[in-house]
Coordinates of C-alpha atoms in Angstrom, one line a residue:
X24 CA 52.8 130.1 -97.7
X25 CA 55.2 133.5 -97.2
X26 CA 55.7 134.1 -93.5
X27 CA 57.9 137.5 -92.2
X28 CA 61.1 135.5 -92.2
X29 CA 60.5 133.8 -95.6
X30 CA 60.8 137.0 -97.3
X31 CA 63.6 138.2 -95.4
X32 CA 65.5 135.1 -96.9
X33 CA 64.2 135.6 -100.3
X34 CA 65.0 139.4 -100.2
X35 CA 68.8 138.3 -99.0
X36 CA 68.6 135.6 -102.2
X37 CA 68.1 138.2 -104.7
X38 CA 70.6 140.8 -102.8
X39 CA 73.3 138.2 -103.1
X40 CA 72.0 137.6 -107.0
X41 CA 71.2 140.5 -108.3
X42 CA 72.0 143.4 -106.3
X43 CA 70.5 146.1 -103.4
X44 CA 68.5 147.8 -106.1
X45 CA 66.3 145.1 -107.9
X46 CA 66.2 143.5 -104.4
X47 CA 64.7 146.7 -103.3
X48 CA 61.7 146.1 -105.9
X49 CA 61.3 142.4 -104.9
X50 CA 60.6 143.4 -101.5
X51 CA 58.0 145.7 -102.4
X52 CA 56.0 143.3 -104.3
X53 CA 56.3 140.6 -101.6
X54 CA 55.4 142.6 -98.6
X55 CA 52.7 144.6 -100.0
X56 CA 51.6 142.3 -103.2
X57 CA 50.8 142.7 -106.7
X58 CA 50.9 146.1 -107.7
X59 CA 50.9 148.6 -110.7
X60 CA 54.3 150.4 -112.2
X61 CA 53.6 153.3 -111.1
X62 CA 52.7 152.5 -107.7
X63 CA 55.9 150.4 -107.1
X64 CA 57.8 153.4 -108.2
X65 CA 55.8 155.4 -105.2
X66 CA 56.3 153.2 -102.7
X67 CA 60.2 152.2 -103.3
X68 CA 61.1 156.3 -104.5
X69 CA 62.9 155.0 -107.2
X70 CA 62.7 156.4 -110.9
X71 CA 60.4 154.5 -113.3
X72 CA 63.5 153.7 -115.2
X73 CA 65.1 152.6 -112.3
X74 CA 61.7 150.0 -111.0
X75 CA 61.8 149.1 -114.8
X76 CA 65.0 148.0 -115.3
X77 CA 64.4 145.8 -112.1
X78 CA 61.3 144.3 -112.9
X79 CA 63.0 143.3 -116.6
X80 CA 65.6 141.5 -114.2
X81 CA 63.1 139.8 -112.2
X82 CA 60.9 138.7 -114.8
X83 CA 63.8 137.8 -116.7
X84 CA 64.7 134.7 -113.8
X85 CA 61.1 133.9 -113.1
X86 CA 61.5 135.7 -109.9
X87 CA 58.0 138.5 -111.2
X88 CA 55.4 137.5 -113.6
X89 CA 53.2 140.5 -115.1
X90 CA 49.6 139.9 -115.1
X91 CA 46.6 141.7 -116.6
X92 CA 43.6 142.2 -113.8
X93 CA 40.7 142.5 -115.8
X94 CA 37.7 144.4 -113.5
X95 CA 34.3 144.6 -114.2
X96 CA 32.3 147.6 -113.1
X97 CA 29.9 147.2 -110.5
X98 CA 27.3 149.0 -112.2
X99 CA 27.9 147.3 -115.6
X100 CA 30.3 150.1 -116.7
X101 CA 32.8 148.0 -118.5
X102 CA 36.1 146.6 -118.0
X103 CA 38.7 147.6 -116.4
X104 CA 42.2 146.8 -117.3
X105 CA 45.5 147.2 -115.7
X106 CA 49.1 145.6 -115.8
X107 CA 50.4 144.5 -112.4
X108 CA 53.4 142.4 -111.2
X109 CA 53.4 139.7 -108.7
X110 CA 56.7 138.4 -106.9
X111 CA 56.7 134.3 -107.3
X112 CA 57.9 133.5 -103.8
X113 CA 58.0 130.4 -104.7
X114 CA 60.4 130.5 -107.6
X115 CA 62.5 132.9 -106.0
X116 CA 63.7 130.4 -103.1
X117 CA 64.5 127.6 -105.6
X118 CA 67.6 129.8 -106.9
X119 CA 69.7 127.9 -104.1
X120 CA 68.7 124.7 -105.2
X121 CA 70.0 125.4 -108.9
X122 CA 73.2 123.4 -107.5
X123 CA 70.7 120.1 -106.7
X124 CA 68.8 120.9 -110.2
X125 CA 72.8 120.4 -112.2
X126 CA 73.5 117.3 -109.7
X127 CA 70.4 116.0 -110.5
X128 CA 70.7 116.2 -114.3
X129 CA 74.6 115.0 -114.4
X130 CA 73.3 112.0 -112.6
X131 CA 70.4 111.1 -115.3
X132 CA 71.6 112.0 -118.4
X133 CA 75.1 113.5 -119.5
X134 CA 77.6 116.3 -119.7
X135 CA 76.1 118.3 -122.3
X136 CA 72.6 118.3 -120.9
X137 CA 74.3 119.7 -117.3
X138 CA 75.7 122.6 -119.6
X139 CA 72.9 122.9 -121.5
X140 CA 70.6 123.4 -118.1
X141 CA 73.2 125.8 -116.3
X142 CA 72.9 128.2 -119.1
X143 CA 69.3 128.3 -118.5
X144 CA 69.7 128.8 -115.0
X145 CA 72.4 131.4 -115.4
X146 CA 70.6 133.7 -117.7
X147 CA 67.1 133.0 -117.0
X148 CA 65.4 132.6 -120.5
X149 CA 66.9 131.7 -123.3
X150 CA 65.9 131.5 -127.2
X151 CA 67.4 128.0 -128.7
X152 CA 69.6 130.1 -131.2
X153 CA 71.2 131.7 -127.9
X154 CA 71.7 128.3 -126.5
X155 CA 73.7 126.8 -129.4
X156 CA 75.2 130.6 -129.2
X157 CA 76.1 130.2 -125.6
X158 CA 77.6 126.3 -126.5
X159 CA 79.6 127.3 -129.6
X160 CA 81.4 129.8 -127.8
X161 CA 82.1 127.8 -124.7
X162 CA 83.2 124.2 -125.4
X163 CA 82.9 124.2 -129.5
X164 CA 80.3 121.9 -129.7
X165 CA 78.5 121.0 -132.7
X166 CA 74.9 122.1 -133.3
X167 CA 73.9 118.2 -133.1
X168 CA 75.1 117.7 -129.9
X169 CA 73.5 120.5 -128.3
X170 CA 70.1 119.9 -129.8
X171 CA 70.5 116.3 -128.8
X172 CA 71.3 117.4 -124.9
X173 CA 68.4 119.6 -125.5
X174 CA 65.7 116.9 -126.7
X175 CA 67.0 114.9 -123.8
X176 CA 66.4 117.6 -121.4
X177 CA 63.2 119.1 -123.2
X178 CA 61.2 114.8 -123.0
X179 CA 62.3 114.8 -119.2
X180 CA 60.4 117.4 -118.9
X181 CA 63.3 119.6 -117.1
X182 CA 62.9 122.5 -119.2
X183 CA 59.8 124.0 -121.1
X184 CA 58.1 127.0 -122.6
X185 CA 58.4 130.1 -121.1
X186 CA 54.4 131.3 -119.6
X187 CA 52.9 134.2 -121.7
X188 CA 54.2 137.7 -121.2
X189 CA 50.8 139.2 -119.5
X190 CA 48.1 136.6 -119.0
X191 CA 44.7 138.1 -118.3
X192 CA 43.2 137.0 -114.7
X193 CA 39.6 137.3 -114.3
X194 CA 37.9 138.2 -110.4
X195 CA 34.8 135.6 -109.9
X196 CA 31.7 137.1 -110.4
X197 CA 29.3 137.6 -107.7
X198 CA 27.3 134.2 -109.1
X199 CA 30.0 132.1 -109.1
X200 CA 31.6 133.1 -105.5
X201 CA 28.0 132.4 -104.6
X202 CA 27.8 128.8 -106.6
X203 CA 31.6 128.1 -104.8
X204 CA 30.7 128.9 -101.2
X205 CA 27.5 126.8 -101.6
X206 CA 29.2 124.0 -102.8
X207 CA 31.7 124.1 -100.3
X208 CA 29.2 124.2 -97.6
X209 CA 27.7 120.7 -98.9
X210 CA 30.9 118.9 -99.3
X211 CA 31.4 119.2 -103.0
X212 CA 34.5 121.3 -102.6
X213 CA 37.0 120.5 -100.1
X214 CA 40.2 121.7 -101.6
X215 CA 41.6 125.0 -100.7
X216 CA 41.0 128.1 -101.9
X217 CA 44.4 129.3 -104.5
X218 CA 46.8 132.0 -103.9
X219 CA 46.9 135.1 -106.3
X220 CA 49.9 134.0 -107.1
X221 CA 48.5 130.2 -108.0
X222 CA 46.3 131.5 -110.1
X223 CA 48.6 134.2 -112.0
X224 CA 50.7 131.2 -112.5
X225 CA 48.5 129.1 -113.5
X226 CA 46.6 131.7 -116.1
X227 CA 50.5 132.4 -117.5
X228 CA 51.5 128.3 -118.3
X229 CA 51.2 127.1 -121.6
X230 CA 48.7 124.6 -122.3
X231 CA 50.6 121.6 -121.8
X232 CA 50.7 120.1 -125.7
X233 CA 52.2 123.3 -126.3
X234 CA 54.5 123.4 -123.1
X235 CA 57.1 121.0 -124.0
X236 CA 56.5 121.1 -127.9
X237 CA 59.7 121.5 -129.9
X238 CA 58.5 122.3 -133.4
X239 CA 57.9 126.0 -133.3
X240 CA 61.3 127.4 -133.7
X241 CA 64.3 126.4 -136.6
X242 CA 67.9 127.0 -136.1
X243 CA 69.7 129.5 -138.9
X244 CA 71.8 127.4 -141.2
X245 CA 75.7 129.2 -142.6
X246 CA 74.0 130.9 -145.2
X247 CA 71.5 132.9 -143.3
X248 CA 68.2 130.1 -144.0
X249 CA 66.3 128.2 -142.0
X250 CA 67.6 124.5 -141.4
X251 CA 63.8 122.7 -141.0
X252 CA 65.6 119.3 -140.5
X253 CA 66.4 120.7 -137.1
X254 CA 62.8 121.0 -136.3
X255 CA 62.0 117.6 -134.2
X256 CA 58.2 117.8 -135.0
X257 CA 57.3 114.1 -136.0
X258 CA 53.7 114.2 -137.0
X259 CA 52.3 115.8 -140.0
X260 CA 50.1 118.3 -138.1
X261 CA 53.5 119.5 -135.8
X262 CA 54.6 120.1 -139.2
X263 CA 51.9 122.3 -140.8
X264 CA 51.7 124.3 -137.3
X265 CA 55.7 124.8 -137.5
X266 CA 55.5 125.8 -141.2
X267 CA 52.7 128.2 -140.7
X268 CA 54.5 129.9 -138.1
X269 CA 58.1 130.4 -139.8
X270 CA 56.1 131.8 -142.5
X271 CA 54.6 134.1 -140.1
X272 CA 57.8 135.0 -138.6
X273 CA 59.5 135.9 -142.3
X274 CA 57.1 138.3 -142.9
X275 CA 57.4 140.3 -139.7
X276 CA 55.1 139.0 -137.6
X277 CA 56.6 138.7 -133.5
X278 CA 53.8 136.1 -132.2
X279 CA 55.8 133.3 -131.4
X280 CA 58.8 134.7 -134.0
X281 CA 61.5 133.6 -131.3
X282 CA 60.2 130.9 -128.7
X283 CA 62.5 131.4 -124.7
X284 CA 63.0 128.4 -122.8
X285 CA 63.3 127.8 -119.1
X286 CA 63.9 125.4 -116.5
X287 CA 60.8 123.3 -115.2
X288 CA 60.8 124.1 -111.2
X289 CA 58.4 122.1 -111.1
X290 CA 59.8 118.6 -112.3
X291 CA 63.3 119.2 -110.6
X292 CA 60.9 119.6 -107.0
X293 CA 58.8 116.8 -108.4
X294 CA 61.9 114.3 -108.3
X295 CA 63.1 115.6 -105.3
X296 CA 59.6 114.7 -103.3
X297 CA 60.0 111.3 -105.0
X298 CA 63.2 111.3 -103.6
X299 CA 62.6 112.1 -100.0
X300 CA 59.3 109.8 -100.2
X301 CA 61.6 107.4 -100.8
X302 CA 64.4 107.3 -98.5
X303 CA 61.3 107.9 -95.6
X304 CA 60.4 104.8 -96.5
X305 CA 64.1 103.3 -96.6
X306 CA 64.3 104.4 -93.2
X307 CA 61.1 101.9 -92.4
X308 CA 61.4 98.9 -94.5
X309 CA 63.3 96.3 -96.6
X310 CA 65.0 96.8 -99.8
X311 CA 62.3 94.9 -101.9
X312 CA 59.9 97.4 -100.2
X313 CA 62.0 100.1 -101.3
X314 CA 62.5 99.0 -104.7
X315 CA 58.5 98.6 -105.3
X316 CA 57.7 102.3 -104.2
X317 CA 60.5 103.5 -106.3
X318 CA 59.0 101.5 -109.1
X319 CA 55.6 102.7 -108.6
X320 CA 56.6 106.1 -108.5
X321 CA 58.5 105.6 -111.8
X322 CA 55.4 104.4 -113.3
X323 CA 53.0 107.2 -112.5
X324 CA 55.4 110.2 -112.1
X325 CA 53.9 111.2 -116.0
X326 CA 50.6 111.6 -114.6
X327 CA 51.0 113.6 -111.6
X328 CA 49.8 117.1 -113.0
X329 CA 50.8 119.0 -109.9
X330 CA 53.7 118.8 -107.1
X331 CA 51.5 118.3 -104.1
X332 CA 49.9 115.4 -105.5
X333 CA 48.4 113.8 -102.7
X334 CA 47.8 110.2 -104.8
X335 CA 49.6 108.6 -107.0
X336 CA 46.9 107.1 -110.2
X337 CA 46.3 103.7 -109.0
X338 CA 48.1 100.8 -110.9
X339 CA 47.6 97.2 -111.0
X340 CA 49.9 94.2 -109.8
X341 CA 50.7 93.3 -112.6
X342 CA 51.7 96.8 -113.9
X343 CA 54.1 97.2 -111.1
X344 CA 56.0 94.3 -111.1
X345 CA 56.3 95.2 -115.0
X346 CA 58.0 98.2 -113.6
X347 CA 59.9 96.3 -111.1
X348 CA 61.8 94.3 -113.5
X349 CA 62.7 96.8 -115.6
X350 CA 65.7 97.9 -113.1
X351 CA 68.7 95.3 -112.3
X352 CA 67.7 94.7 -108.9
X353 CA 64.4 95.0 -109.6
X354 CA 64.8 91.5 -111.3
X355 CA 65.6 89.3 -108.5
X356 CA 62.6 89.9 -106.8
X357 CA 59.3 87.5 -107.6
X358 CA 56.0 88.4 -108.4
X359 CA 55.0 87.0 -104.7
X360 CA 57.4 89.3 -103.0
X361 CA 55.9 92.5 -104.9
X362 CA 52.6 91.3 -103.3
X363 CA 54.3 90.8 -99.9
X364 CA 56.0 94.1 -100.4
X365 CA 52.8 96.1 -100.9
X366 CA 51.3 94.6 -98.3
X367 CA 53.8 95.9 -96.5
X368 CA 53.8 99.4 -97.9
X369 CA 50.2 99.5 -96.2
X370 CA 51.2 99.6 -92.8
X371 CA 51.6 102.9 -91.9
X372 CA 49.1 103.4 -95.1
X373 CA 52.1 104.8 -97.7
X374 CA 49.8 102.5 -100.3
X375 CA 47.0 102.2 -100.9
X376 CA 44.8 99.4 -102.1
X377 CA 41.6 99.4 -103.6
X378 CA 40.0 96.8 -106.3
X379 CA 43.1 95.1 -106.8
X380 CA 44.9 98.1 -107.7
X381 CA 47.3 100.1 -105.2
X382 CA 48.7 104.1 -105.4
X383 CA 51.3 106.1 -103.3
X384 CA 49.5 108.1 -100.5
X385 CA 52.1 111.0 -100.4
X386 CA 49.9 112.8 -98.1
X387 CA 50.5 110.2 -95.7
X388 CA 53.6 109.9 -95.9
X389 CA 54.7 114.1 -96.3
X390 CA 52.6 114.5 -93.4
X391 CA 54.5 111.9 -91.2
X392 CA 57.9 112.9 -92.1
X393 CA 56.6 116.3 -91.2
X394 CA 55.5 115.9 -87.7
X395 CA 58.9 113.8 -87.2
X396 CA 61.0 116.6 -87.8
X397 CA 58.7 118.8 -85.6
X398 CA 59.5 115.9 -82.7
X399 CA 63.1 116.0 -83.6
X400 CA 63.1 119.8 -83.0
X401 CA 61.2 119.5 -80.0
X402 CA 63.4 116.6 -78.4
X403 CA 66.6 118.9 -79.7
X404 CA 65.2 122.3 -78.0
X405 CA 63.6 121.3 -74.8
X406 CA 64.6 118.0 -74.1
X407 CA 62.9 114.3 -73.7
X408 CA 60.1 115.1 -71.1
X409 CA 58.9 117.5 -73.1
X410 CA 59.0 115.5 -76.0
X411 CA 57.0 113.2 -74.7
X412 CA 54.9 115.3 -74.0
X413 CA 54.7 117.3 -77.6
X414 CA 54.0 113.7 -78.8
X415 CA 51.0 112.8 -76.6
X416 CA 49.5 115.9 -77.4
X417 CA 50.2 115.5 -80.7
X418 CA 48.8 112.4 -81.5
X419 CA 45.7 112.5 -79.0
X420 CA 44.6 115.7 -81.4
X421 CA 42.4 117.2 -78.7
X422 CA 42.8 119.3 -75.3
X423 CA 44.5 117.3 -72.3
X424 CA 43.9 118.8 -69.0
X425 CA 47.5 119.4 -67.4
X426 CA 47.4 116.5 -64.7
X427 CA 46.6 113.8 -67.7
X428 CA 49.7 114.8 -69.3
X429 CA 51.6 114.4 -66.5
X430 CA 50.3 111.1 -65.6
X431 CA 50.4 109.9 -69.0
X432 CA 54.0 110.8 -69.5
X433 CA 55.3 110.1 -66.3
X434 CA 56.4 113.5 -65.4
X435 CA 56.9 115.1 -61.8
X436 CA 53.8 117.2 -61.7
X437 CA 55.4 120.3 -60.4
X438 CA 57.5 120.3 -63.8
X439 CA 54.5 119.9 -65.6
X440 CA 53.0 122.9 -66.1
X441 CA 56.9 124.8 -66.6
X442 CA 57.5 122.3 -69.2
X443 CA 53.9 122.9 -71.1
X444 CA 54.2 126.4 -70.6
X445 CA 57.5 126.6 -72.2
X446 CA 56.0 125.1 -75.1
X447 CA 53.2 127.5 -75.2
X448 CA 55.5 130.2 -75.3
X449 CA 57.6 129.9 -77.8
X450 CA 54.5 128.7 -80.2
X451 CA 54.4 124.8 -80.2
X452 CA 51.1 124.4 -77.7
X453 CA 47.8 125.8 -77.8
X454 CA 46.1 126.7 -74.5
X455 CA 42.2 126.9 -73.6
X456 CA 41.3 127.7 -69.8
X457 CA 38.4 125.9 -68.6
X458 CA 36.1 126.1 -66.1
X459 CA 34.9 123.3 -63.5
X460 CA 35.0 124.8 -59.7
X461 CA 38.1 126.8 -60.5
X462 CA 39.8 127.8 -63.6
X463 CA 42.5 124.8 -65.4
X464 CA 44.8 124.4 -68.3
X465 CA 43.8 122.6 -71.3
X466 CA 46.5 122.4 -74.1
X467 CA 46.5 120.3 -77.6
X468 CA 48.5 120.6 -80.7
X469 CA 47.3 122.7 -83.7
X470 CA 48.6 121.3 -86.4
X471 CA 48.0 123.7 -88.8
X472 CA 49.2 127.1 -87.3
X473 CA 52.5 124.7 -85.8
X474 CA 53.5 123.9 -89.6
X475 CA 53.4 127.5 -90.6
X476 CA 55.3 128.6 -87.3
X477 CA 58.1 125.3 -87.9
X478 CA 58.6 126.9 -91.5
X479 CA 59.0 130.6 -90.3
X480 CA 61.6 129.6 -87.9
X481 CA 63.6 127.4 -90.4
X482 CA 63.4 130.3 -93.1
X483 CA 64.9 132.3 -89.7
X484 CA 68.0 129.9 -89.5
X485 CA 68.1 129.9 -93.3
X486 CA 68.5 133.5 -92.9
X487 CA 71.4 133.6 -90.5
X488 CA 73.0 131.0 -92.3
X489 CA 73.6 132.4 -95.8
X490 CA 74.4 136.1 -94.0
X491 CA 77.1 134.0 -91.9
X492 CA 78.3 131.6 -95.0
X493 CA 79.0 135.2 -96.9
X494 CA 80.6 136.5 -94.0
X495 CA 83.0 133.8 -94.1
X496 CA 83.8 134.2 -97.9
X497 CA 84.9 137.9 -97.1
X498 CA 87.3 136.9 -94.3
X499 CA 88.4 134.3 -96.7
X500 CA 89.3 136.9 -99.2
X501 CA 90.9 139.4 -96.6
X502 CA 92.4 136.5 -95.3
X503 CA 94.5 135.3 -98.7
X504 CA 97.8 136.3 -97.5
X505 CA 98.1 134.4 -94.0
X506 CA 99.1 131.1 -93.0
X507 CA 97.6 128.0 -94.7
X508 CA 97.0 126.9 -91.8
X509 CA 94.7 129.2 -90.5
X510 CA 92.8 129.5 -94.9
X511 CA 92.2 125.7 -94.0
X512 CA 90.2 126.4 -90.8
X513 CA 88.1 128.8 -92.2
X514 CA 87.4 126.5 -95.6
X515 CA 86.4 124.0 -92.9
X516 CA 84.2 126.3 -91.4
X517 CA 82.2 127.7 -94.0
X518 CA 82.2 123.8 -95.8
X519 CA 80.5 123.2 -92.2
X520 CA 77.8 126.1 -92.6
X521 CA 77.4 125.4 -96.2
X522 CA 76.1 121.3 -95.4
X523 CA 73.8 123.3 -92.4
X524 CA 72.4 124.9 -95.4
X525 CA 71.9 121.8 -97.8
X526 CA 70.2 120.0 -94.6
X527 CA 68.5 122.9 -93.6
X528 CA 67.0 123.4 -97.4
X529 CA 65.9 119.7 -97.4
X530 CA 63.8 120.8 -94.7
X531 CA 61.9 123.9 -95.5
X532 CA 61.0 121.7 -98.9
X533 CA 59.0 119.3 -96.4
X534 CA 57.0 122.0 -95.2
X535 CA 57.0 124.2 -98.2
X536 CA 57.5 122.3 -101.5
X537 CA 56.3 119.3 -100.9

């Protein structure tokens, strides 16, 4: 979801990036939506050179994605066909988390693959030839070791194919809008309805045999040939597919003639829900408890074919204490404290069992450290009666006339109302009058519109974060020539704002990423 402040903070990302200019273009597209070249040049009253060179930028870090909208006539007069460009909100907002993405990687695999992976993230898209390029020049490595950090990278999933150039994206016909809206209305259908942008994404990825194949693209050898043993194709058909395209790229054909890589968002956000699945349920129970989630999410993390996966595939007893022992501490613990630990698990639901078999319920357990962190702000802001009160409303899920929350939460009536109106003001209660004799207050908790509301006000304080946190780096520059002293201070400072920042981040991904 992009709320007001959301694109403020994204806008102020790709100003800090990339410049006032190509910012300006961003902004365009995500306040007004996919749109044509020449109607971004109208609306921003730049020159089509100008809204060109910015959209190469953007598309360049993932930050646009060009799409084809084929239109059908409504009196059966043929296509129509026209290239727009769509600003990925989505990706646009990881670009502070690139420092989480390198930490990440230095912590599962080596040196080389954290080099490897900041390159990508640096420039955007890269060809392999440019990667060993990019290495040779930097820390003299050997074409071995680079392709090895890339393999390692490339079966973790943490980088892939780049999505096609200009996917076409089809509007439902009038038949099949029909066939969807009837089948939501009998209860065939219940998820909801995709973004533009979901589906432009979606209609761009690479099928996913082909997304993390390595077997289309050969590295030049000294003398100007193709090395083929660099090709890490293992199966006879890889190898026909790999040779029928380098001979397609010798004669002059561009189809596939130089393959660009990119990070994988997607897995680096993917690991980072695991994570904070994870230390939520840290927070709740035992190690051994711990240690059989983190197993089970091990086990099935292959599987999961988007990031808000609400279930994990279900896996037997036996397959996760086969997990289990495959970590050091994982083998202390019996097959009987598995079973114990599960049953734990189950209580708030975080697993779930069915015919002897149990999976993760990440719904459950996203949505629970959600509606914490709305308490925690609640408790912060307004203080414990109020709370209490947020909390009874919260979980009741219906209206509460005002006396029944003051009786329930033992609060002075006359404070009451000032307390719950408070509330309603600033966005965290919904209010319904009703009608008995004379007119009262009914107030409940929508859930819903609250979560989008949380997330506009954190994007808000994301906001006003980074534009103070780049403050402080220009006084620290003006600043170079006074007393250490004083430098120190200011370090301190900004260090400060900069874990706010981190924190803050690990929030919006609750309600946004995850």
């Amino acid at each position: 979801m992009v709320t007001q402040y959301g694109i403020k903070y994204a806008v102020n990302l790709i100003t800090a990036h990339f410049g006032d200019l190509v910012a300006k273009v961003c902004e365009c597209l995500l306040r007004r939506g996919p749109l044509t070249l020449q109607a971004i040049v109208r609306s921003t009253e730049l020159t089509s050179s100008q809204v060109k060179n910015s959209l190469l930028v953007l598309i360049q870090h993932n930050c646009v994605q060009a799409f084809i909208l084929d239109q059908t006539g409504e009196h059966g007069d043929g296509a129509k066909q026209s290239t727009q460009y769509i600003a990925l909100f989505d990706n646009i907002i990881q670009r502070w988390r690139f420092p989480k993405f390198l930490t990440m990687v230095s912590k599962k695999l080596d040196k080389q693959c954290v080099e490897l992976l900041e390159g990508l993230l640096q420039h955007g898209r890269l060809t392999l030839k440019q990667m060993f390029d990019r290495a040779r020049s930097g820390q003299n490595e050997g074409d071995d070791v680079v392709q090895e950090a890339f393999v390692k990278l490339l079966n973790a999933h943490f980088i892939e194919r780049c999505p096609a150039s200009e996917p076409v994206l089809t509007n439902p016909t009038k038949e099949e809008e029909a066939a969807r809206k009837r089948a939501a209305k009998s209860g065939k259908i219940l998820e909801v309805q995709e973004t533009l942008e979901q589906r432009v994404v979606e209609a761009a990825m690479p099928t996913e045999a082909l997304r993390f194949l390595f077997a289309t693209e050969t590295e030049p050898t000294a003398d100007g040939g193709k090395d083929k043993s660099n090709s890490s194709s293992v199966t006879l058909g890889e190898k026909r597919k790999h040779d029928a395209i380098e001979s397609k790229a010798e004669s002059g054909a561009t189809d596939e003639q130089v393959v660009l890589w990119r990070a994988n968002i997607d897995e680096f956000i993917r690991h980072l829900r695991h994570k904070a699945c994870i230390e939520n349920v840290r927070a709740r129970f035992d190690d051994g408890a711990v240690i059989v989630f983190g197993a089970m999410l091990e086990a099935t993390r292959s599987a999961e074919k988007k990031v808000k996966t609400e279930n994990s595939v279900p896996l037997s007893l036996s397959s996760i204490y086969e997990e289990v022992i495959k970590s050091e501490e994982g083998r202390n613990i019996t097959f009987d404290r598995v079973r114990a630990s599960l049953v734990q698990l189950s209580c708030p639901p975080f697993v779930k069992a069915a015919n002897e078999s149990y999976s993760v319920d990440f719904k459950k357990i996203i949505e629970l450290a959600q509606h914490e962190e709305v308490e925690s702000i609640v408790l912060k802001r307004y203080g414990r009666d109020a709370y209490r009160m947020f909390r009874l409303l919260s979980n009741s899920g219906h209206l509460l006339e005002t006396d029944k929350v003051a009786d329930a939460t033992f609060v002075e009536k006359k404070e009451t109302p000032i307390i719950l109106y408070k509330l309603w003001k600033d966005d965290y209660l919904q209010l319904e009058i009703g009608v008995k004799q004379t007119p009262f207050q009914l107030w409940k908790v929508n859930k819903s519109t609250l979560k989008v509301h949380v997330l506009d006000e954190m994007f808000h304080a994301a906001f006003n974060l980074s534009q103070r946190v780049a403050f402080e780096l220009e006084q620290e520059k003006e600043l170079s020539n006074v007393l250490q002293d004083k430098r120190v201070n200011r370090l301190r400072k900004r260090l400060l704002l900069e874990s706010s920042q981190m924190k803050l981040d690990d929030a919006i991904m609750l309600f946004h990423d995850f």
